[in-house]
PDB file of C-alpha atoms in Angstrom:
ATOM      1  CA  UNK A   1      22.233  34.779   2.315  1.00  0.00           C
ATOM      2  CA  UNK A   2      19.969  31.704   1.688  1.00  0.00           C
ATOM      3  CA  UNK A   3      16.851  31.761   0.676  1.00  0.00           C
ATOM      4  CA  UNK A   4      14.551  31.535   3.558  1.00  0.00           C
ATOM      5  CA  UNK A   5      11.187  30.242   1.811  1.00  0.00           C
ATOM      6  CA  UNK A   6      13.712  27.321   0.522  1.00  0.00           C
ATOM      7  CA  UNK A   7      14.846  26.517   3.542  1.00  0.00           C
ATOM      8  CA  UNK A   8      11.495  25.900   5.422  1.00  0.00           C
ATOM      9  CA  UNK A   9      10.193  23.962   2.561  1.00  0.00           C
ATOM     10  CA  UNK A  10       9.426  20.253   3.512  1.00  0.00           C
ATOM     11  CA  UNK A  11      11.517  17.628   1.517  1.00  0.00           C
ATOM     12  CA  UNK A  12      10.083  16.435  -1.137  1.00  0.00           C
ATOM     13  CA  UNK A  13      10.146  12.352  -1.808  1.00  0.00           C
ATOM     14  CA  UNK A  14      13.144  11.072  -4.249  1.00  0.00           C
ATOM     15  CA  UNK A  15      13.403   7.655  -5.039  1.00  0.00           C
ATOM     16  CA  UNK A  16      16.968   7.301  -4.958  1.00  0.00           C
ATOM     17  CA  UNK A  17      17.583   8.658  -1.763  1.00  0.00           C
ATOM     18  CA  UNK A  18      16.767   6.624   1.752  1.00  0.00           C
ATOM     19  CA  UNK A  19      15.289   7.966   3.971  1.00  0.00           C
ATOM     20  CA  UNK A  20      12.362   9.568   5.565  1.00  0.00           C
ATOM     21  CA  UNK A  21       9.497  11.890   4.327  1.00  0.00           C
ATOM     22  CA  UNK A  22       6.318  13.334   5.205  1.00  0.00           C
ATOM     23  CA  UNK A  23       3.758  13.677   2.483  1.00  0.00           C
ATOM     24  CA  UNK A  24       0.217  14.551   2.325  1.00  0.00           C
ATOM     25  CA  UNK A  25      -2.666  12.267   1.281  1.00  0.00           C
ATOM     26  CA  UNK A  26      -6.023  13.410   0.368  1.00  0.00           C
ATOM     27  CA  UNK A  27      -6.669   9.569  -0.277  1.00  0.00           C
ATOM     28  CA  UNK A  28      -6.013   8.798   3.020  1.00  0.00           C
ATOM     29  CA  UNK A  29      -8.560  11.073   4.409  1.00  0.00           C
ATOM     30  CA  UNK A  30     -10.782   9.613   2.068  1.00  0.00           C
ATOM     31  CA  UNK A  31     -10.316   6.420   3.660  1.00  0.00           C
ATOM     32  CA  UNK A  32     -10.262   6.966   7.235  1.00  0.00           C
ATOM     33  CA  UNK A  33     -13.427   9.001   6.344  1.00  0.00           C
ATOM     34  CA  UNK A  34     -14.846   5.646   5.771  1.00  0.00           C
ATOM     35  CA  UNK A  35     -13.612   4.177   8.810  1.00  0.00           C
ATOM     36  CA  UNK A  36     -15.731   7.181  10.743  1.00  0.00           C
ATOM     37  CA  UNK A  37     -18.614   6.339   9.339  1.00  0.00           C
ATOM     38  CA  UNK A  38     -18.510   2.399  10.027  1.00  0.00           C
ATOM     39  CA  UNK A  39     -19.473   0.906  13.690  1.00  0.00           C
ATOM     40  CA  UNK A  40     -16.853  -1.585  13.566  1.00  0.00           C
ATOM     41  CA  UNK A  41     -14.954  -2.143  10.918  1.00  0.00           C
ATOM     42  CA  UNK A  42     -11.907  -5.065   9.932  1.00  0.00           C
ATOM     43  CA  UNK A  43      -8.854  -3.864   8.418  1.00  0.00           C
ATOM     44  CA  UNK A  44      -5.962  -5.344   6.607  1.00  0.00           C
ATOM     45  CA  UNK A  45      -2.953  -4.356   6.537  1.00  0.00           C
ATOM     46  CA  UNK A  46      -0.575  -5.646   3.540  1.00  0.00           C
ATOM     47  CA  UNK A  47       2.991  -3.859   4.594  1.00  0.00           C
ATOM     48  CA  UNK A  48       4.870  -5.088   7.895  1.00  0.00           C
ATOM     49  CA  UNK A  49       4.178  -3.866  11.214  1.00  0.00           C
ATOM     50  CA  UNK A  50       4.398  -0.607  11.904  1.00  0.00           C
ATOM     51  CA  UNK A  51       3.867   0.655  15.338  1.00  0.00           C
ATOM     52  CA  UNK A  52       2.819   3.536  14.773  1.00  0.00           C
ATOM     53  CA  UNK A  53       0.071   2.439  12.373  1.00  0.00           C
ATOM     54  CA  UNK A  54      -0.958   0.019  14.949  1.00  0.00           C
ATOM     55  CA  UNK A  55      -1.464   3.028  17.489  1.00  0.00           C
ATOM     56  CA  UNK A  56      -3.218   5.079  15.247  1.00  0.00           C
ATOM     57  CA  UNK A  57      -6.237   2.387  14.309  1.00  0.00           C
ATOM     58  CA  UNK A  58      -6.445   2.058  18.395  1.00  0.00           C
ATOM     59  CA  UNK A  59      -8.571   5.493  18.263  1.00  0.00           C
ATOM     60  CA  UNK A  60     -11.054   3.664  15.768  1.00  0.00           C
ATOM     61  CA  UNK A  61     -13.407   0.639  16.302  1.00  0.00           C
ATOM     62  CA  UNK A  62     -11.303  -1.994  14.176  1.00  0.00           C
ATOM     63  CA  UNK A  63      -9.950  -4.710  14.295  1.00  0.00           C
ATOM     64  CA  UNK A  64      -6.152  -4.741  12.035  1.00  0.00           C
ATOM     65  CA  UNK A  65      -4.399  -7.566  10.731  1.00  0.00           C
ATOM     66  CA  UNK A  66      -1.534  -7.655   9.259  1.00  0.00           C
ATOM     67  CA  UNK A  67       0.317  -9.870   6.177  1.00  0.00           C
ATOM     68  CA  UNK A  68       3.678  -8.664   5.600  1.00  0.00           C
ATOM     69  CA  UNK A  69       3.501  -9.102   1.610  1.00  0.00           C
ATOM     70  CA  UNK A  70       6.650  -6.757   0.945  1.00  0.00           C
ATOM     71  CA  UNK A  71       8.962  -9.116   1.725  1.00  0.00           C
ATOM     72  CA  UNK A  72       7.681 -11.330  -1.281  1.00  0.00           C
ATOM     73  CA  UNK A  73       8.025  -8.374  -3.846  1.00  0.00           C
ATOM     74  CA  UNK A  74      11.217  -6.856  -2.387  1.00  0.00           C
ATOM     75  CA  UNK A  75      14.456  -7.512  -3.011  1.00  0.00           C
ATOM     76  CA  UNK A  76      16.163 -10.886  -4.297  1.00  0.00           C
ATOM     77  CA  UNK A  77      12.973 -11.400  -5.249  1.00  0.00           C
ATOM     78  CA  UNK A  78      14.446 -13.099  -8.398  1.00  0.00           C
ATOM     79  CA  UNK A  79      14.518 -15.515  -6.203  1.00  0.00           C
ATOM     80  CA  UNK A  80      11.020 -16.327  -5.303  1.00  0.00           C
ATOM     81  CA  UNK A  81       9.383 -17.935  -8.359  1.00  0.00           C
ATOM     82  CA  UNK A  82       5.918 -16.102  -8.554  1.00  0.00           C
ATOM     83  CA  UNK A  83       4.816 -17.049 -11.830  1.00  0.00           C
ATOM     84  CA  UNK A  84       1.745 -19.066 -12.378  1.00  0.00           C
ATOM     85  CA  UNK A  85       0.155 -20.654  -9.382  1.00  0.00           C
ATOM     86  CA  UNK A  86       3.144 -20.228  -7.392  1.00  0.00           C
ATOM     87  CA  UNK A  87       1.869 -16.845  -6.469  1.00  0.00           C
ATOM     88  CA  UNK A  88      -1.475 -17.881  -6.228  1.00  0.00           C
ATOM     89  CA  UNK A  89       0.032 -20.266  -3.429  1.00  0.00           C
ATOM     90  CA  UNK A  90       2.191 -17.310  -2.057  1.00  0.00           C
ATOM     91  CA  UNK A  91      -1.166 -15.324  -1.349  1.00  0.00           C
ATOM     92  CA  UNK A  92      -2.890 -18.395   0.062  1.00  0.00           C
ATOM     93  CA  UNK A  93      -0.130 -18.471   2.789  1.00  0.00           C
ATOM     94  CA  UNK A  94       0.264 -15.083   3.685  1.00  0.00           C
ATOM     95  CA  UNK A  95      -3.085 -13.412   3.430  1.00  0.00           C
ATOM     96  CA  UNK A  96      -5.531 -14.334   5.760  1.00  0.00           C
ATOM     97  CA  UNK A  97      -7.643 -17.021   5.735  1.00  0.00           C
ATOM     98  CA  UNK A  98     -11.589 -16.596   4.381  1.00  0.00           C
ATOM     99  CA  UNK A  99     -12.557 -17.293   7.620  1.00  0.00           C
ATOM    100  CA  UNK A 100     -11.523 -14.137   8.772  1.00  0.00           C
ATOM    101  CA  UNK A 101     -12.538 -12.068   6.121  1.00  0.00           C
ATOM    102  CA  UNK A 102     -14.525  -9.844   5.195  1.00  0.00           C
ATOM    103  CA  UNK A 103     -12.321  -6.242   5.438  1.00  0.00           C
ATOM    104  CA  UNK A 104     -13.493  -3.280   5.279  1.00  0.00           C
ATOM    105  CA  UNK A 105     -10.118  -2.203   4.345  1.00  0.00           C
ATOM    106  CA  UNK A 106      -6.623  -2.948   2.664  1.00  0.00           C
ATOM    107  CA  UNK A 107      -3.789  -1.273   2.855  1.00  0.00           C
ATOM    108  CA  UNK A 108      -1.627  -2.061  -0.114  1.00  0.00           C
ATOM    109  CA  UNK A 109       0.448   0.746   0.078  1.00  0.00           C
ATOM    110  CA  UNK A 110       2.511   1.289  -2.740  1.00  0.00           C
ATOM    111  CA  UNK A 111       2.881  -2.803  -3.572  1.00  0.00           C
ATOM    112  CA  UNK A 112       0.921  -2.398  -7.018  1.00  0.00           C
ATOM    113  CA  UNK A 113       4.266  -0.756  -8.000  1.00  0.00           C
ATOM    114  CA  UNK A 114       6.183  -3.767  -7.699  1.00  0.00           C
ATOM    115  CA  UNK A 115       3.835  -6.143  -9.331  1.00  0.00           C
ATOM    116  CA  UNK A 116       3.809  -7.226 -13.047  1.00  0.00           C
ATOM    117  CA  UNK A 117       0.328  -6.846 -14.551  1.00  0.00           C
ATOM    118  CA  UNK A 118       0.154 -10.664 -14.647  1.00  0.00           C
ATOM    119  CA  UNK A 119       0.612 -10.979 -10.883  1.00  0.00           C
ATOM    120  CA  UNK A 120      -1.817  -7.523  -9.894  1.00  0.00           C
ATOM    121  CA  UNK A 121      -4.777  -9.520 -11.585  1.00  0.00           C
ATOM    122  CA  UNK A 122      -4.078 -12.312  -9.801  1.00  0.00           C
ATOM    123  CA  UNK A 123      -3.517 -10.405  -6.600  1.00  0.00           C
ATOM    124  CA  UNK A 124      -6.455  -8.648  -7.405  1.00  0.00           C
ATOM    125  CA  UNK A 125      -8.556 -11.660  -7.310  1.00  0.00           C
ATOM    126  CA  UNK A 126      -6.991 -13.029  -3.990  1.00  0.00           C
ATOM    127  CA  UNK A 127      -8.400  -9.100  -2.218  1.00  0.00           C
ATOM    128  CA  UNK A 128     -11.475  -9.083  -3.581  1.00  0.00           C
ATOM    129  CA  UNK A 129     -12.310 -12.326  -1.956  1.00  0.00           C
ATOM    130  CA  UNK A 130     -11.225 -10.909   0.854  1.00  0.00           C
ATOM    131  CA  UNK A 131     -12.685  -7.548   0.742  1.00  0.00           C
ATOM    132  CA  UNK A 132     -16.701  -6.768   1.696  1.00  0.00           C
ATOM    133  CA  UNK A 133     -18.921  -5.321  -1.044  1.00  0.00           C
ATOM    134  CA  UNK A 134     -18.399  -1.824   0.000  1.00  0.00           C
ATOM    135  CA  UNK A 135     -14.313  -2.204   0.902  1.00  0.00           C
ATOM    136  CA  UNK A 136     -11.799   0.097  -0.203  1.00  0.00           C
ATOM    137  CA  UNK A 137      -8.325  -0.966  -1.264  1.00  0.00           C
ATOM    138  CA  UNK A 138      -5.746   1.933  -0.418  1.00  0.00           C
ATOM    139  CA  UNK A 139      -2.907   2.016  -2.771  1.00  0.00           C
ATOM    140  CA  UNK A 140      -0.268   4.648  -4.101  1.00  0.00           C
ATOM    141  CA  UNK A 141       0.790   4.443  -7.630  1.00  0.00           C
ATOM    142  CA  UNK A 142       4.134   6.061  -8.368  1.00  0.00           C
ATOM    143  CA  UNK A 143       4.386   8.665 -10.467  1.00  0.00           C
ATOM    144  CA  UNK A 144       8.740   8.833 -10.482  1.00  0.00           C
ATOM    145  CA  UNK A 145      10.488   7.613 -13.386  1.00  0.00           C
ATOM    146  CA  UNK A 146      12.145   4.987 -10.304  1.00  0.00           C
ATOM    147  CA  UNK A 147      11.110   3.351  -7.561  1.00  0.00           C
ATOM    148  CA  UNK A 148      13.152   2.113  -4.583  1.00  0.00           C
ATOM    149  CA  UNK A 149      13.707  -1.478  -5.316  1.00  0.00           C
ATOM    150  CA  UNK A 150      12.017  -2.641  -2.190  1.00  0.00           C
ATOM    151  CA  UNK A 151       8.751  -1.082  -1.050  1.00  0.00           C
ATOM    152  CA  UNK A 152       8.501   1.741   1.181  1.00  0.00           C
ATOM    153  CA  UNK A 153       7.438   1.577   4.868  1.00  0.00           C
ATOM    154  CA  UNK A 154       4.548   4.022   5.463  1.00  0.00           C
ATOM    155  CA  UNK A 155       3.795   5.704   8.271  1.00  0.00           C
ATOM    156  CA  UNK A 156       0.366   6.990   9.561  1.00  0.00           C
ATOM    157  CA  UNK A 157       1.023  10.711  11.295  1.00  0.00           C
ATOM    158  CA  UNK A 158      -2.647  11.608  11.108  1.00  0.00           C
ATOM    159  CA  UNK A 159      -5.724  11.747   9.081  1.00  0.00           C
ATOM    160  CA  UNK A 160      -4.077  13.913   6.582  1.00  0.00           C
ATOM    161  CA  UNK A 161      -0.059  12.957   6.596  1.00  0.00           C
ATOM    162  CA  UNK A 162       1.865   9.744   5.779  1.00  0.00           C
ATOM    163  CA  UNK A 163       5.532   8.936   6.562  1.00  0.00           C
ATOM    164  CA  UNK A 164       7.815   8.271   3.601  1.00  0.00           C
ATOM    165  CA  UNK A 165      10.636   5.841   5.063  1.00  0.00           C
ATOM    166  CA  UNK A 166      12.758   4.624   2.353  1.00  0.00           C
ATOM    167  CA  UNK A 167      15.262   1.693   3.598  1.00  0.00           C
ATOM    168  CA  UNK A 168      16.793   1.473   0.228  1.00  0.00           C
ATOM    169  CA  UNK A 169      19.755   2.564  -2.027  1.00  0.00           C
ATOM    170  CA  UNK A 170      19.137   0.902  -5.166  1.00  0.00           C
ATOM    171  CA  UNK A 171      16.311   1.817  -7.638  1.00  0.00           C
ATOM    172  CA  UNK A 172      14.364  -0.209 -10.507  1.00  0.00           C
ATOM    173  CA  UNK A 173      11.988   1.398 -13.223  1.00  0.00           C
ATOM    174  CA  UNK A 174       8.718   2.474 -12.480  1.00  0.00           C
ATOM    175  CA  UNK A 175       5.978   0.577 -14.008  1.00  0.00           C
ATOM    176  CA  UNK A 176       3.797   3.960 -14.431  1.00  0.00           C
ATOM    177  CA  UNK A 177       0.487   2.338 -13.711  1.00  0.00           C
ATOM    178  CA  UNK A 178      -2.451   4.599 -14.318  1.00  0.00           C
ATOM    179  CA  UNK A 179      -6.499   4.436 -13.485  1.00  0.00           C
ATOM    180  CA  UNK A 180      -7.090   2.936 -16.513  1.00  0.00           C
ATOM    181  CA  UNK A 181      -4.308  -0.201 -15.945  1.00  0.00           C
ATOM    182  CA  UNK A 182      -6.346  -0.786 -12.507  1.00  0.00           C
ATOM    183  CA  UNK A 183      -9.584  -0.886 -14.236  1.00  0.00           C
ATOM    184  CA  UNK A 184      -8.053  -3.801 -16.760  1.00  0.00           C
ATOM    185  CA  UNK A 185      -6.084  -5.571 -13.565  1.00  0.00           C
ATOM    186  CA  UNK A 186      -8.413  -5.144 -10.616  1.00  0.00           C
ATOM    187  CA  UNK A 187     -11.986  -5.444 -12.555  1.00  0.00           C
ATOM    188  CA  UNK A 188     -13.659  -6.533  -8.671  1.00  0.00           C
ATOM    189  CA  UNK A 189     -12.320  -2.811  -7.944  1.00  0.00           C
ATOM    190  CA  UNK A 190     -13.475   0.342  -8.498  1.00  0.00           C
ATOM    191  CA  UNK A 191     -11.439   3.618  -8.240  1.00  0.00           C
ATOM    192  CA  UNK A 192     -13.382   6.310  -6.594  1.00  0.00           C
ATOM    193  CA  UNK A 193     -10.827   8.766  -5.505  1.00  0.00           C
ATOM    194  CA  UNK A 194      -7.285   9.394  -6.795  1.00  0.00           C
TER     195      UNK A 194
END
């Protein structure tokens, strides 16, 4: 006879596997926390459009944009050439313009995971002229030896859950980036909860 405590566990992320999770995220409280407390508040999205997400930020008073960055870091990648001011130029296209900045919040989602240090300081710099003085940056750093070798689309369930959805079957090493690497590659950023 099976287990029955097993059995009603919920799945736990992997990596290698596609497909779709639900996870907790104290963070995420944390942030939308934030958003409570704010009148009106600008956010900005980094991964690709995700209804649900869009639904969710209806119940606040925001405004959300979004810049689909994950296609630049995803797959075939190899064959985007985002060395040197090329990315620099990458950001200037698909973030949004000064204009309509400042944000109160960024949602990088997991893309620090795919970026070399080289490219998160210069990312860094592009979102912190973005970002007002008291903006948060949301981001999850992996702690799997792997990482899916596109990144994952996140889901919004409520102020306390986030959806997992893994599109891929292939995997690529995790860089294992810790507080103290986003201290040297973000400097405008502080981390305040983790």
């Amino acid at each position: 006879m099976p287990d029955q405590k097993s059995s009603q566990e919920p799945k736990r992320f992997n990596p290698a596997e596609p497909g779709t999770t639900e996870s907790p995220s104290l963070a995420l409280k944390y942030l939308l926390g934030y958003l409570d407390e704010t009148r009106w508040s600008k956010v900005l999205d980094l991964g690709p459009a995700v209804g649900a997400n869009v639904e969710f930020f209806t119940q606040y008073s925001c405004k959300l944009f979004i810049a689909d960055l994950f296609q630049a870091f995803g797959p075939g990648r190899g064959n985007l050439e985002l060395s040197g001011g090329a990315l620099s130029r990458r950001l200037q296209q698909d973030l949004p313009s000064r204009d309509q900045a400042p944000f109160d919040i960024i949602l990088a989602w997991d893309l620090l995971n795919y970026l070399e240090p080289e490219e998160m300081e210069t990312a860094g710099r592009h979102l912190a002229a973005l970002c007002s003085p008291k903006g948060l940056l949301f981001a999850l750093l992996s702690n799997h030896h792997l990482l899916p070798d596109r990144p994952i689309c996140f889901s919004i369930v409520d102020i306390e859950t986030l959806t997992y959805d893994n599109r891929s079957t292939a995997t690529r090493p995790s860089p294992h980036y810790r507080e103290p690497d986003l201290e040297r590659h973000l400097p405008a950023f502080v981390v305040e909860t983790s």
